[in-house]
Coordinates of C-alpha atoms in Angstrom, one line a residue:
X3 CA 118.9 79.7 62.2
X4 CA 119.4 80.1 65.8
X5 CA 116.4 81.9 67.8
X6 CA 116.7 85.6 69.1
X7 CA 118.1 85.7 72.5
X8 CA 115.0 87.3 74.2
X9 CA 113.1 84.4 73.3
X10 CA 115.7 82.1 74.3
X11 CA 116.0 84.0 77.5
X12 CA 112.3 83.7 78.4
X13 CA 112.6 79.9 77.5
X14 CA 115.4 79.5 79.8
X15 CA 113.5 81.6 82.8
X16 CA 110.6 78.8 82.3
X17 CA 113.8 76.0 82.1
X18 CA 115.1 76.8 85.4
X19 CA 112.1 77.3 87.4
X20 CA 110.6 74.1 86.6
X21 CA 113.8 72.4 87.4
X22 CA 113.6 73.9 91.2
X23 CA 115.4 76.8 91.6
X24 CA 114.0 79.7 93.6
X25 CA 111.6 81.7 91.2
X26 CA 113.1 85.4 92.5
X27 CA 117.1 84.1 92.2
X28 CA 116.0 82.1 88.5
X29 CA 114.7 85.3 87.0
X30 CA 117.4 87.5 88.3
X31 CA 119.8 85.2 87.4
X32 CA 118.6 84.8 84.0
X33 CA 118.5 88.3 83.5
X34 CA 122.2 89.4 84.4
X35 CA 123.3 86.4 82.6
X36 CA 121.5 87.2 78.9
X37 CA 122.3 91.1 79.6
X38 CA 126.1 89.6 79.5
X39 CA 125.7 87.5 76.7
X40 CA 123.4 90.4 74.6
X41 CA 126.8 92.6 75.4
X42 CA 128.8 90.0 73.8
X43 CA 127.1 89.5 71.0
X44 CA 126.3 93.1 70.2
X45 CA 122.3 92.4 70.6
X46 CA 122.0 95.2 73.7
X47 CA 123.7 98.1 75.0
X48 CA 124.9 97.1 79.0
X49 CA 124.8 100.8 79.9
X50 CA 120.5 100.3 80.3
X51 CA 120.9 98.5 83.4
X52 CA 121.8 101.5 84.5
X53 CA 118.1 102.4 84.7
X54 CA 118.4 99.4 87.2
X55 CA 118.7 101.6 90.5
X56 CA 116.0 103.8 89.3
X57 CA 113.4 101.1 89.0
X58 CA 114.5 99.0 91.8
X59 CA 114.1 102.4 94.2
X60 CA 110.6 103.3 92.4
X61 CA 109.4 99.6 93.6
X62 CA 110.3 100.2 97.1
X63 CA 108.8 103.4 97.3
X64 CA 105.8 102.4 95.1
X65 CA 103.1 103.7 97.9
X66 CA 100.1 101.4 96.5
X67 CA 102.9 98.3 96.6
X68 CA 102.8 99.4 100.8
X69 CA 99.3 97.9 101.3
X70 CA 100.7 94.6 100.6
X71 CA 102.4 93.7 104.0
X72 CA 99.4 95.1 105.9
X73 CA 96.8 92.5 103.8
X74 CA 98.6 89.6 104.4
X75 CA 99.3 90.3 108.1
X76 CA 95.3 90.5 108.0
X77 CA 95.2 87.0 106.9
X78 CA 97.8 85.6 108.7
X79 CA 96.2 86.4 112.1
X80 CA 92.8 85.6 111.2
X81 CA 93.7 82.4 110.3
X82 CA 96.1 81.7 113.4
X83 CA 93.3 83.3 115.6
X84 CA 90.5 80.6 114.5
X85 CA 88.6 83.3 113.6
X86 CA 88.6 81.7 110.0
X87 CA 87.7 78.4 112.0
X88 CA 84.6 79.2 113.6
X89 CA 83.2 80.9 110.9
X90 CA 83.6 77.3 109.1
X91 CA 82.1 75.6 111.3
X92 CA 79.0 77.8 112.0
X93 CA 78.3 77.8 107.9
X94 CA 78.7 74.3 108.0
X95 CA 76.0 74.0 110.3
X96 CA 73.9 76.1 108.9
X97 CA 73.9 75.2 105.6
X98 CA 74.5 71.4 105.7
X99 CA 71.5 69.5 106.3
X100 CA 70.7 71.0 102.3
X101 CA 72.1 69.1 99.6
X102 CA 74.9 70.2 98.5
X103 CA 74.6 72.5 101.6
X104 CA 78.3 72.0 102.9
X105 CA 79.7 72.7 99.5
X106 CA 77.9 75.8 99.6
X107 CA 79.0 76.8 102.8
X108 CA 82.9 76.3 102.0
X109 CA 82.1 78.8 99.1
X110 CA 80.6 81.2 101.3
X111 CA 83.0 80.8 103.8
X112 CA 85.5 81.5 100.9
X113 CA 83.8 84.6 99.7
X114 CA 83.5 86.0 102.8
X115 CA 87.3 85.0 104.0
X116 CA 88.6 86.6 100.3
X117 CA 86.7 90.2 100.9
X118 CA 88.1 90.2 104.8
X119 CA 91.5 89.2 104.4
X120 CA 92.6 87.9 100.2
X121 CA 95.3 85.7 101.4
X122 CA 95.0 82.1 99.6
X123 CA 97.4 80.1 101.4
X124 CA 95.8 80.9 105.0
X125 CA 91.7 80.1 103.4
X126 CA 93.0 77.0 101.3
X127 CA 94.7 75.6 104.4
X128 CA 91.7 76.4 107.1
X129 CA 89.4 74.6 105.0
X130 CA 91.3 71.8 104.0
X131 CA 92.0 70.9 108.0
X132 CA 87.9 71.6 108.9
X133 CA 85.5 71.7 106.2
X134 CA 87.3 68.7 103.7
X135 CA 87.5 66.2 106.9
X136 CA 83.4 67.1 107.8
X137 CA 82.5 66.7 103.8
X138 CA 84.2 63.5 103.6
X139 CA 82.4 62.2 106.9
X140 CA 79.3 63.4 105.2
X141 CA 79.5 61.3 102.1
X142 CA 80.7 63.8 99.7
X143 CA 82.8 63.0 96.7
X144 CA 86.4 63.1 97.4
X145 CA 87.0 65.0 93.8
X146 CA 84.0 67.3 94.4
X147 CA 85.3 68.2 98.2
X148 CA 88.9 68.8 97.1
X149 CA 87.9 70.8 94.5
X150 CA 85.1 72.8 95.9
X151 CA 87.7 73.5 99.0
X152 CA 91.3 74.6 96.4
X153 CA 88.9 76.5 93.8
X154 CA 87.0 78.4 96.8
X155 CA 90.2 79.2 98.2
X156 CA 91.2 81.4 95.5
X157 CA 88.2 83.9 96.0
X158 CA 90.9 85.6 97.5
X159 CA 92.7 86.9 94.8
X160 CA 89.7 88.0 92.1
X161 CA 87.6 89.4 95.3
X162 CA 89.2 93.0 97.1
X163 CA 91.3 93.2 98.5
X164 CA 93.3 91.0 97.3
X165 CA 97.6 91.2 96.3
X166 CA 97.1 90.8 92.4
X167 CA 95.1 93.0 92.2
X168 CA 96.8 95.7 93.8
X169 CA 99.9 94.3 91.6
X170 CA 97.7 94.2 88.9
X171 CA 96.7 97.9 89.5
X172 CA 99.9 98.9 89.4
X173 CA 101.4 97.4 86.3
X174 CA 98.2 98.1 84.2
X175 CA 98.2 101.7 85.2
X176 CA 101.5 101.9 84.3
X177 CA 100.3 100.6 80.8
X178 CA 98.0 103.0 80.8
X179 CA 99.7 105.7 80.9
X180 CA 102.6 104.4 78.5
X181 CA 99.4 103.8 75.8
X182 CA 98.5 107.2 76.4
X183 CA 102.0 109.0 76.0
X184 CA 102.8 106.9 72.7
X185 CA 98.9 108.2 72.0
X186 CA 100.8 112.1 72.3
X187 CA 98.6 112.4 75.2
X188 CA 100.7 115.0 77.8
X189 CA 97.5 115.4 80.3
X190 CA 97.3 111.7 81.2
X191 CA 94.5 109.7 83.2
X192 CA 95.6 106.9 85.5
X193 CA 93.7 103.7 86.7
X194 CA 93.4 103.7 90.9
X195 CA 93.4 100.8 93.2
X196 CA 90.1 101.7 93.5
X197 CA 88.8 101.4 90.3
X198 CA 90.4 97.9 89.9
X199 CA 89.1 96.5 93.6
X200 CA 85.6 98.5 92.1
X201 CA 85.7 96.1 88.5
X202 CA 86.4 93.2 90.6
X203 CA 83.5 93.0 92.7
X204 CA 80.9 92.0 90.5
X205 CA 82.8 90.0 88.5
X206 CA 84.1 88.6 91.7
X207 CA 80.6 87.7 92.9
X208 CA 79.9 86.0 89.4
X209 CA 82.0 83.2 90.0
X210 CA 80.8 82.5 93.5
X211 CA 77.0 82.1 91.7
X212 CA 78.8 80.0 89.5
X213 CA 80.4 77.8 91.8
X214 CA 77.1 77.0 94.1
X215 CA 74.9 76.8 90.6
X216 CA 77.7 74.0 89.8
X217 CA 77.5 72.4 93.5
X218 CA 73.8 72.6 93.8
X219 CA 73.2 71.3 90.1
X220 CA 75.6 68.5 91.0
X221 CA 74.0 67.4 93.8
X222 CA 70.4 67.3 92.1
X223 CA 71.9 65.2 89.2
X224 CA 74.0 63.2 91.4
X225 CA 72.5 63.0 95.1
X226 CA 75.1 60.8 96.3
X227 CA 78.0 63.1 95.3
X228 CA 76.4 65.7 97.9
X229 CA 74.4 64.4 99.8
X230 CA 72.9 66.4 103.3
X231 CA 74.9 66.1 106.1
X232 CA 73.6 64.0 108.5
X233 CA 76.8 64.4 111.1
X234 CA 76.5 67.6 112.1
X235 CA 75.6 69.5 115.3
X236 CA 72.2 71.0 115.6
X237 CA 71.7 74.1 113.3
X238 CA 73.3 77.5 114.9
X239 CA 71.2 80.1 116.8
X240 CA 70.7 83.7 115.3
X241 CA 73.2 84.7 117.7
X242 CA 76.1 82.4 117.2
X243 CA 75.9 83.5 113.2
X244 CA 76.1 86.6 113.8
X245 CA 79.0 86.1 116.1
X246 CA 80.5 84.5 113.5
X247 CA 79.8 86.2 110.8
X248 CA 79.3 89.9 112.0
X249 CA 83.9 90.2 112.2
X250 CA 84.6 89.2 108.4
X251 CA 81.8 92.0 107.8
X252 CA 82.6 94.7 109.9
X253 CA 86.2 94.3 108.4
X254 CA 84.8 94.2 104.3
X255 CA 82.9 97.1 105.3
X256 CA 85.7 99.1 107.4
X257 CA 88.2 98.1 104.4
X258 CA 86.5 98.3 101.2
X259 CA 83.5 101.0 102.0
X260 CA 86.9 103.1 102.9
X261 CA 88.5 102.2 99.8
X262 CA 85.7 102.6 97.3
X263 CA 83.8 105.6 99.1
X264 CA 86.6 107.2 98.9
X265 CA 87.6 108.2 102.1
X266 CA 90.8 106.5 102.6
X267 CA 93.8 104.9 99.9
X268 CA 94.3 101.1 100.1
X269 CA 97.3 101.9 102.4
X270 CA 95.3 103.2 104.7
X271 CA 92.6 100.9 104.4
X272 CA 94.8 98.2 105.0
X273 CA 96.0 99.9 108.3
X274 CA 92.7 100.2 108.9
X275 CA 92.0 96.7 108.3
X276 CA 95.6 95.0 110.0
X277 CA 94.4 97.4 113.2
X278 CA 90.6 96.1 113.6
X279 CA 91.6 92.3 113.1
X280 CA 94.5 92.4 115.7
X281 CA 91.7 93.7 117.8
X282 CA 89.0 90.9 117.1
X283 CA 91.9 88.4 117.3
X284 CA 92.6 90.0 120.9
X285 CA 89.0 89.5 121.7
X286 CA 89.1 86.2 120.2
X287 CA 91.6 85.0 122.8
X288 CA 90.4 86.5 125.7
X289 CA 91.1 90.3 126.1
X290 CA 88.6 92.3 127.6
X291 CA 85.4 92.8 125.3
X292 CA 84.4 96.0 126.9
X293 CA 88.2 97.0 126.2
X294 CA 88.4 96.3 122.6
X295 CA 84.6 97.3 121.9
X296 CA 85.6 101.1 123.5
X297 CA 88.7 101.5 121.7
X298 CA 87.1 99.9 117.9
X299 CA 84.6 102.8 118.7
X300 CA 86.6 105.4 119.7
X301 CA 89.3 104.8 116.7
X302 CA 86.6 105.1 114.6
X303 CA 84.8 108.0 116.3
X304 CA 88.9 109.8 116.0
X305 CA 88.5 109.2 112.3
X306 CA 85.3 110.2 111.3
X307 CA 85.9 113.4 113.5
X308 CA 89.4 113.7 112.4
X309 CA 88.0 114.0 108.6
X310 CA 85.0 116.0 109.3
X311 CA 86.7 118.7 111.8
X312 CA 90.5 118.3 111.6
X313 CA 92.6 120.2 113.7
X314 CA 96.2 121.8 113.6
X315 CA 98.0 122.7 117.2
X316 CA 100.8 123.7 115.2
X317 CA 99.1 127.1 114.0
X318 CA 99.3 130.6 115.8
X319 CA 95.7 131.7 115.4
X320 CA 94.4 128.0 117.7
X321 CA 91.4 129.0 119.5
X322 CA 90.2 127.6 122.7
X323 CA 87.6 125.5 120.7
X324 CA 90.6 124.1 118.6
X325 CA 92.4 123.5 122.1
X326 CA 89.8 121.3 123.6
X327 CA 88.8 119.6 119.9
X328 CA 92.7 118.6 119.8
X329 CA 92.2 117.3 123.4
X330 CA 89.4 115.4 122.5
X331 CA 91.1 113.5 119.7
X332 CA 94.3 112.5 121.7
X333 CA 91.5 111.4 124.4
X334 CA 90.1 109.1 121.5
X335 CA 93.5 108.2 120.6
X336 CA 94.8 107.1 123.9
X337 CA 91.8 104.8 124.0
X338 CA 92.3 102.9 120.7
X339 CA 95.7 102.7 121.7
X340 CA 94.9 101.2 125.0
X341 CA 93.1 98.8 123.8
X342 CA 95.0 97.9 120.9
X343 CA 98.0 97.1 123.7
X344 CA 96.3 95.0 125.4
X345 CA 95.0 92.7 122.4
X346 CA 98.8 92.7 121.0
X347 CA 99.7 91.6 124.7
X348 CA 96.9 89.1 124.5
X349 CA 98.0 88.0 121.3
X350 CA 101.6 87.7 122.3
X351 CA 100.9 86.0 125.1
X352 CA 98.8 83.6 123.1
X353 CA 102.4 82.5 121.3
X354 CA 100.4 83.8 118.0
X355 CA 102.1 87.4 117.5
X356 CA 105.7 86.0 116.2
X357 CA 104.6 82.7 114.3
X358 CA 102.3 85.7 112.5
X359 CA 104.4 88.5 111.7
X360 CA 107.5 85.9 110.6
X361 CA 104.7 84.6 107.8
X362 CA 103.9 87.9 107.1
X363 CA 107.1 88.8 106.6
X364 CA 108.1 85.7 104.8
X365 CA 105.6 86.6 102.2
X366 CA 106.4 90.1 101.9
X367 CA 109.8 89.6 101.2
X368 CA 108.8 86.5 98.4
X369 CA 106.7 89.1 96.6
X370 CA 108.5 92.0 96.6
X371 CA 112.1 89.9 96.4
X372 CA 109.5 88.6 92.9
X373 CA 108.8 92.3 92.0
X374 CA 112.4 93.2 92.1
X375 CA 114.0 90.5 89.9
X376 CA 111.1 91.1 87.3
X377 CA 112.6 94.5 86.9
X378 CA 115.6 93.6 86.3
X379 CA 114.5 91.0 83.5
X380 CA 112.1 93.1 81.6
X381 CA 114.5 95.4 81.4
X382 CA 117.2 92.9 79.9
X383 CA 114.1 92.2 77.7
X384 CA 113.5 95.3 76.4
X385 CA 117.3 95.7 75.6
X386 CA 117.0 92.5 74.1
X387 CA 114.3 93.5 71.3
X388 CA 112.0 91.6 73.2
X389 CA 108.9 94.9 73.7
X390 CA 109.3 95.2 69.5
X391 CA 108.8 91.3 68.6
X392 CA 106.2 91.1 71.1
X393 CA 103.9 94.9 69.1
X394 CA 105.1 92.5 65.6
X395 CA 103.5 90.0 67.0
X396 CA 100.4 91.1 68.5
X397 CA 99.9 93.0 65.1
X398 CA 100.3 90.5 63.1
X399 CA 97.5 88.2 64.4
X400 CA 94.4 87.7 62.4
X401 CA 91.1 89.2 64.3
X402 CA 92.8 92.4 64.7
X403 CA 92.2 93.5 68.6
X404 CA 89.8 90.8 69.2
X405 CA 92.5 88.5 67.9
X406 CA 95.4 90.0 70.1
X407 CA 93.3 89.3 73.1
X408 CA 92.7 86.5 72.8
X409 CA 96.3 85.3 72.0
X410 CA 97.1 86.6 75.2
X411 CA 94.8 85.7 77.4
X412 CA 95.6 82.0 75.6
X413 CA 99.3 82.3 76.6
X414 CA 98.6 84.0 80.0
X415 CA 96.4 80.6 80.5
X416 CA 99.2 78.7 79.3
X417 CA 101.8 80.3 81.2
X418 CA 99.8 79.5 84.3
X419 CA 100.2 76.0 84.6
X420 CA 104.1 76.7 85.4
X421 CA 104.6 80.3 87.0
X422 CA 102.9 82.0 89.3
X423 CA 100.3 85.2 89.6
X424 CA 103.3 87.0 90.6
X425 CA 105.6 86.8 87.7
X426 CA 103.6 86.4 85.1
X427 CA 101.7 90.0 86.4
X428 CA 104.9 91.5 86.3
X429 CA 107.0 90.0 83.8
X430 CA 104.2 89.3 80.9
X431 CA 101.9 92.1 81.6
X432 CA 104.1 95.2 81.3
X433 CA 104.8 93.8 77.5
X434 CA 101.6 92.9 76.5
X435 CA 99.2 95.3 78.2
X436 CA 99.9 98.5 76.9
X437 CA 99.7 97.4 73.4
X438 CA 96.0 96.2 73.9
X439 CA 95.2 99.3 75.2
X440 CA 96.3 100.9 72.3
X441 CA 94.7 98.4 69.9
X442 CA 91.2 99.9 72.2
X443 CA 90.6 97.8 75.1
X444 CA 88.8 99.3 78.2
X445 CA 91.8 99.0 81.0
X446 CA 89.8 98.7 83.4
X447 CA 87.5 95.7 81.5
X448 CA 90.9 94.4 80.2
X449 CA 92.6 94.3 83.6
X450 CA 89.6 92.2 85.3
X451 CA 89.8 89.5 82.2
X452 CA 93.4 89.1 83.1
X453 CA 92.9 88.7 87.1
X454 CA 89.9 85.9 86.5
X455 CA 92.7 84.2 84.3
X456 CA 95.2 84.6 86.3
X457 CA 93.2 83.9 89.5
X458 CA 92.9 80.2 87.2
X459 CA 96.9 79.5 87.4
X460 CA 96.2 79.0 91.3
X461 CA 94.1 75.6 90.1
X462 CA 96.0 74.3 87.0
X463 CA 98.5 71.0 87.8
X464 CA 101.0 70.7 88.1
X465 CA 102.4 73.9 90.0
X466 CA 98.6 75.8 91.2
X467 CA 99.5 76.6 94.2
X468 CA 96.4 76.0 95.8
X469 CA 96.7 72.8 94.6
X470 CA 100.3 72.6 97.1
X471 CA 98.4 73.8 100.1
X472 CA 95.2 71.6 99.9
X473 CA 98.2 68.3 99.2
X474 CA 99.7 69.4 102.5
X475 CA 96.3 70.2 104.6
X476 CA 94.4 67.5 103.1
X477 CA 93.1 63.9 105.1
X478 CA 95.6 60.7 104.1
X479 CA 92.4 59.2 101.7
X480 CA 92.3 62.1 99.1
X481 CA 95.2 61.4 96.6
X482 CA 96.6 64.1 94.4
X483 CA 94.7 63.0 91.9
X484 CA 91.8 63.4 93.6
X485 CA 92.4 67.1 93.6
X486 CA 93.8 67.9 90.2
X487 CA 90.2 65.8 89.0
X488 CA 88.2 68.1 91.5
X489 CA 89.6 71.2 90.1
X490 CA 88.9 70.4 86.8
X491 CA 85.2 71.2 86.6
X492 CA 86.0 74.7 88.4
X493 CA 89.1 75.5 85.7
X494 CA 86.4 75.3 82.9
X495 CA 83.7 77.3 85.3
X496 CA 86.8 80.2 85.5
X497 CA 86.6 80.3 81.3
X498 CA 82.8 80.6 81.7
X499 CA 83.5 83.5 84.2
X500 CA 85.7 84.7 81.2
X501 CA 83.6 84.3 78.7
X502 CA 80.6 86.1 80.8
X503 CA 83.1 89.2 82.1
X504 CA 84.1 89.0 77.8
X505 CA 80.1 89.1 76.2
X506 CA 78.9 91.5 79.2
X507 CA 81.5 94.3 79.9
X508 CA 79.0 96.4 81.9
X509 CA 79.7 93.8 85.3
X510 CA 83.3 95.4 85.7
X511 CA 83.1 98.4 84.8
X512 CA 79.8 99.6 86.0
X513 CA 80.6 100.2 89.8
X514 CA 83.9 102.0 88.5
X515 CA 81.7 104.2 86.2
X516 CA 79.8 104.9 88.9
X517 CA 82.4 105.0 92.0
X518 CA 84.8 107.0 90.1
X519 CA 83.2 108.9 87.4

């Protein structure tokens, strides 16, 4: 009996990605191809891809999907700046006369790099070129280094802000919604950015106690797997960590207390965010720091004013108070401008401005070009009979909602060793989540599950993608298989994290209870 063609199509998406092709062209080319062949055979009706413009234009316009260039530029230029680099360095030597110490620090470093910026690539890479190189020198395991650096490089996407989950947020309130209209719901609730980058935190947190518990329990058990640095430069002064440290902070707080107080979307955030690192990058390399400290404080003076008292010019009745409040604000406006001018200038000059907003670009276009093609498919799935096999199937499995769950986070797991966070988020989800939610999952509890697990595909061989970076930033004496060992320990610490968000629901969704009541 030959198998249904949605099944054979999804099989064939897996075929010709690990053969090579490009994963955006391989699952739109897959698609068109099966939407042909379910037209010839009488399995699906070709005139649904006429829902194709529809969806395509809703992704481009999709205003949470905006935030996405804006977070990666804020990566990008924090790593190209050395921003990312001193703050290694200064942890290092802080922490790594402890035992253990330097391990810790690279997780730190990690956490604080995932809350500032979320980008993987740019962390995995800093590390690998400063902190693996000093561990190594320092007598630290090769395994335990490599896999320290790769698993605390993907912080980044379980810790806001960070792309999945702003994907994730938008596929899972999508689900939502669809749960609640097959429900008979007509006055609908919806699941924010907010909410999701709110769940994340703790959870996000819980994995970085995890990680130094691990570290720190290793190097007690084996001393000689961690030993304290000896190699290092004499411990930093008060003022050269908080140098260091005080810009990744002032950007969580500018970026996230926005987001999750309330006061600004994640678009806006990230504006927010892309704005104040182009102006510690310009002070970085030299612009003036009375410049850029003037116009951080007087963009931010123009905002909180802006919200508190806002003007309109535009209106009839515009007193003379109004008049001189407006002039004011474009006084405050000039300023940032000014200075954010001069730090592009500086930044330009610096031959740092292109090289970042090409890689920004690059991976804008990879994501969204991702986004794109997975509409097409699920839609060729849908025609396919693939959304009905999948409810049959999720029904069908012993344990009843408990049982579905785990099923899928089992084949989200699985799926992880060969695609990425991308395409499985929006390929798998849209199929899957909606009937959970229906079966009585908390979205918000059930969208946090899914992130830790997929925040796991970055570190399972052979295609985790932090795994890639580390191979091409790593020092000639650690071997790939020196990395795939090192990650091991952390993949089983990520289905502890699981197993912890799973038993103890109240860590994600108590700050969104809270938050967003």
């Amino acid at each position: 009996m030959m198998l249904p063609l949605d099944i054979i199509m999804f099989a064939a998406l897996i075929a010709f990605i690990l053969l090579g092709f490009p994963v955006a062209f391989s699952i739109a080319g897959v698609a068109t191809l099966f939407a042909f062949l379910g037209w010839a055979t009488g399995t699906m009706d070709i005139t649904l891809l006429g829902a194709l413009g529809q969806r395509v234009f809703g992704v481009l316009t999709n205003d949470v999907l905006i935030a996405i260039p804006l977070f990666v530029l804020m990566g990008v230029v924090l790593e190209k700046s050395r921003i990312a680099e001193e703050l290694l360095e200064t942890m290092g030597r802080l922490f790594g006369r402890l035992r253990g110490g330097l391990g810790v620090s690279v997780v730190l470093v990690g956490t604080l790099l995932a809350a500032s910026t979320g980008i993987v690539g740019a962390t995995v890479i800093a590390m690998g070129m400063i902190a693996l190189p000093t561990m190594l020198r320092n007598g630290y395991d090769p395994k335990l280094a490599a896999g320290t650096v790769c698993t605390a490089g993907t912080l980044g996407q379980i810790i806001p802000p960070s792309t999945l989950l702003i994907i994730l947020s938008d596929v899972m309130s999508n689900a939502y919604q669809q749960a609640q209209f097959e429900q008979g719901k007509f006055s609908i609730e919806t699941i924010s950015v907010g909410e999701i980058f709110a769940g994340a935190l703790l959870p996000g947190l819980t994995l970085v106690v995890l990680y130094i518990l691990y570290i720190l329990g290793r190097a007690w058990l084996v001393p000689t797997d961690a030993p304290a640095a000896s190699q290092l430069e004499e411990r930093p002064s008060a003022r050269e960590v908080a140098g260091a440290i005080l810009p990744p902070i002032i950007l969580i707080v500018a970026v996230l207390g926005a987001i999750l107080g309330g006061i600004a979307t994640p678009t806006e955030a990230a504006s927010v965010g892309a704005v104040g690192t182009m102006l510690l990058a310009g002070q970085r390399l030299g612009a003036p720091r009375w410049l850029v400290l003037s116009g951080a404080v007087a963009l931010l003076l123009l905002a909180i004013a802006a919200g508190a008292a806002p003007v309109r010019l535009q209106r009839s009745d515009v007193t003379i108070l109004g008049w001189l409040q407006g002039g004011a604000y474009t006084l405050l406006a000039l300023a940032g401008l000014a200075a954010l001018v001069v730090t592009l200038l500086r930044i330009h000059a610096s031959g740092l401005l292109v090289p970042a907003m090409k890689s920004t670009m690059t991976v804008t276009s990879m994501i969204f070009a991702t986004i794109i093609a997975a509409s097409i498919f699920s839609l060729v799935f849908i025609g396919l009979g693939g959304e009905e096999r999948i409810e049959e199937l999720l029904s069908a499995m012993p344990g009843g909602p408990t049982g579905a769950l785990i099923f899928c986070m089992l084949l989200i797991f699985v799926l992880g060793f060969f695609l990425d966070f991308v395409e499985i988020t929006v390929i798998v989800l849209p199929l899957v989540a909606p009937l959970l939610i229906l079966m009585g999952h908390d979205p918000v509890w059930l969208s946090i599950l899914i992130a830790i697990n997929l925040q796991t595909s970055f570190l399972t061989p052979p295609f985790g993608f932090s795994l890639f970076y580390l191979r091409g930033a790593a020092p000639p004496e650690i071997t790939t298989g020196h990395i795939y060992a090192g990650v091991a320990p952390f993949i089983l610490l990520q289905i502890v994290g699981v197993a912890i968000i799973w038993f103890l629901p109240a860590i994600p969704t108590y700050l969104p209870s809270v938050l967003f009541p």
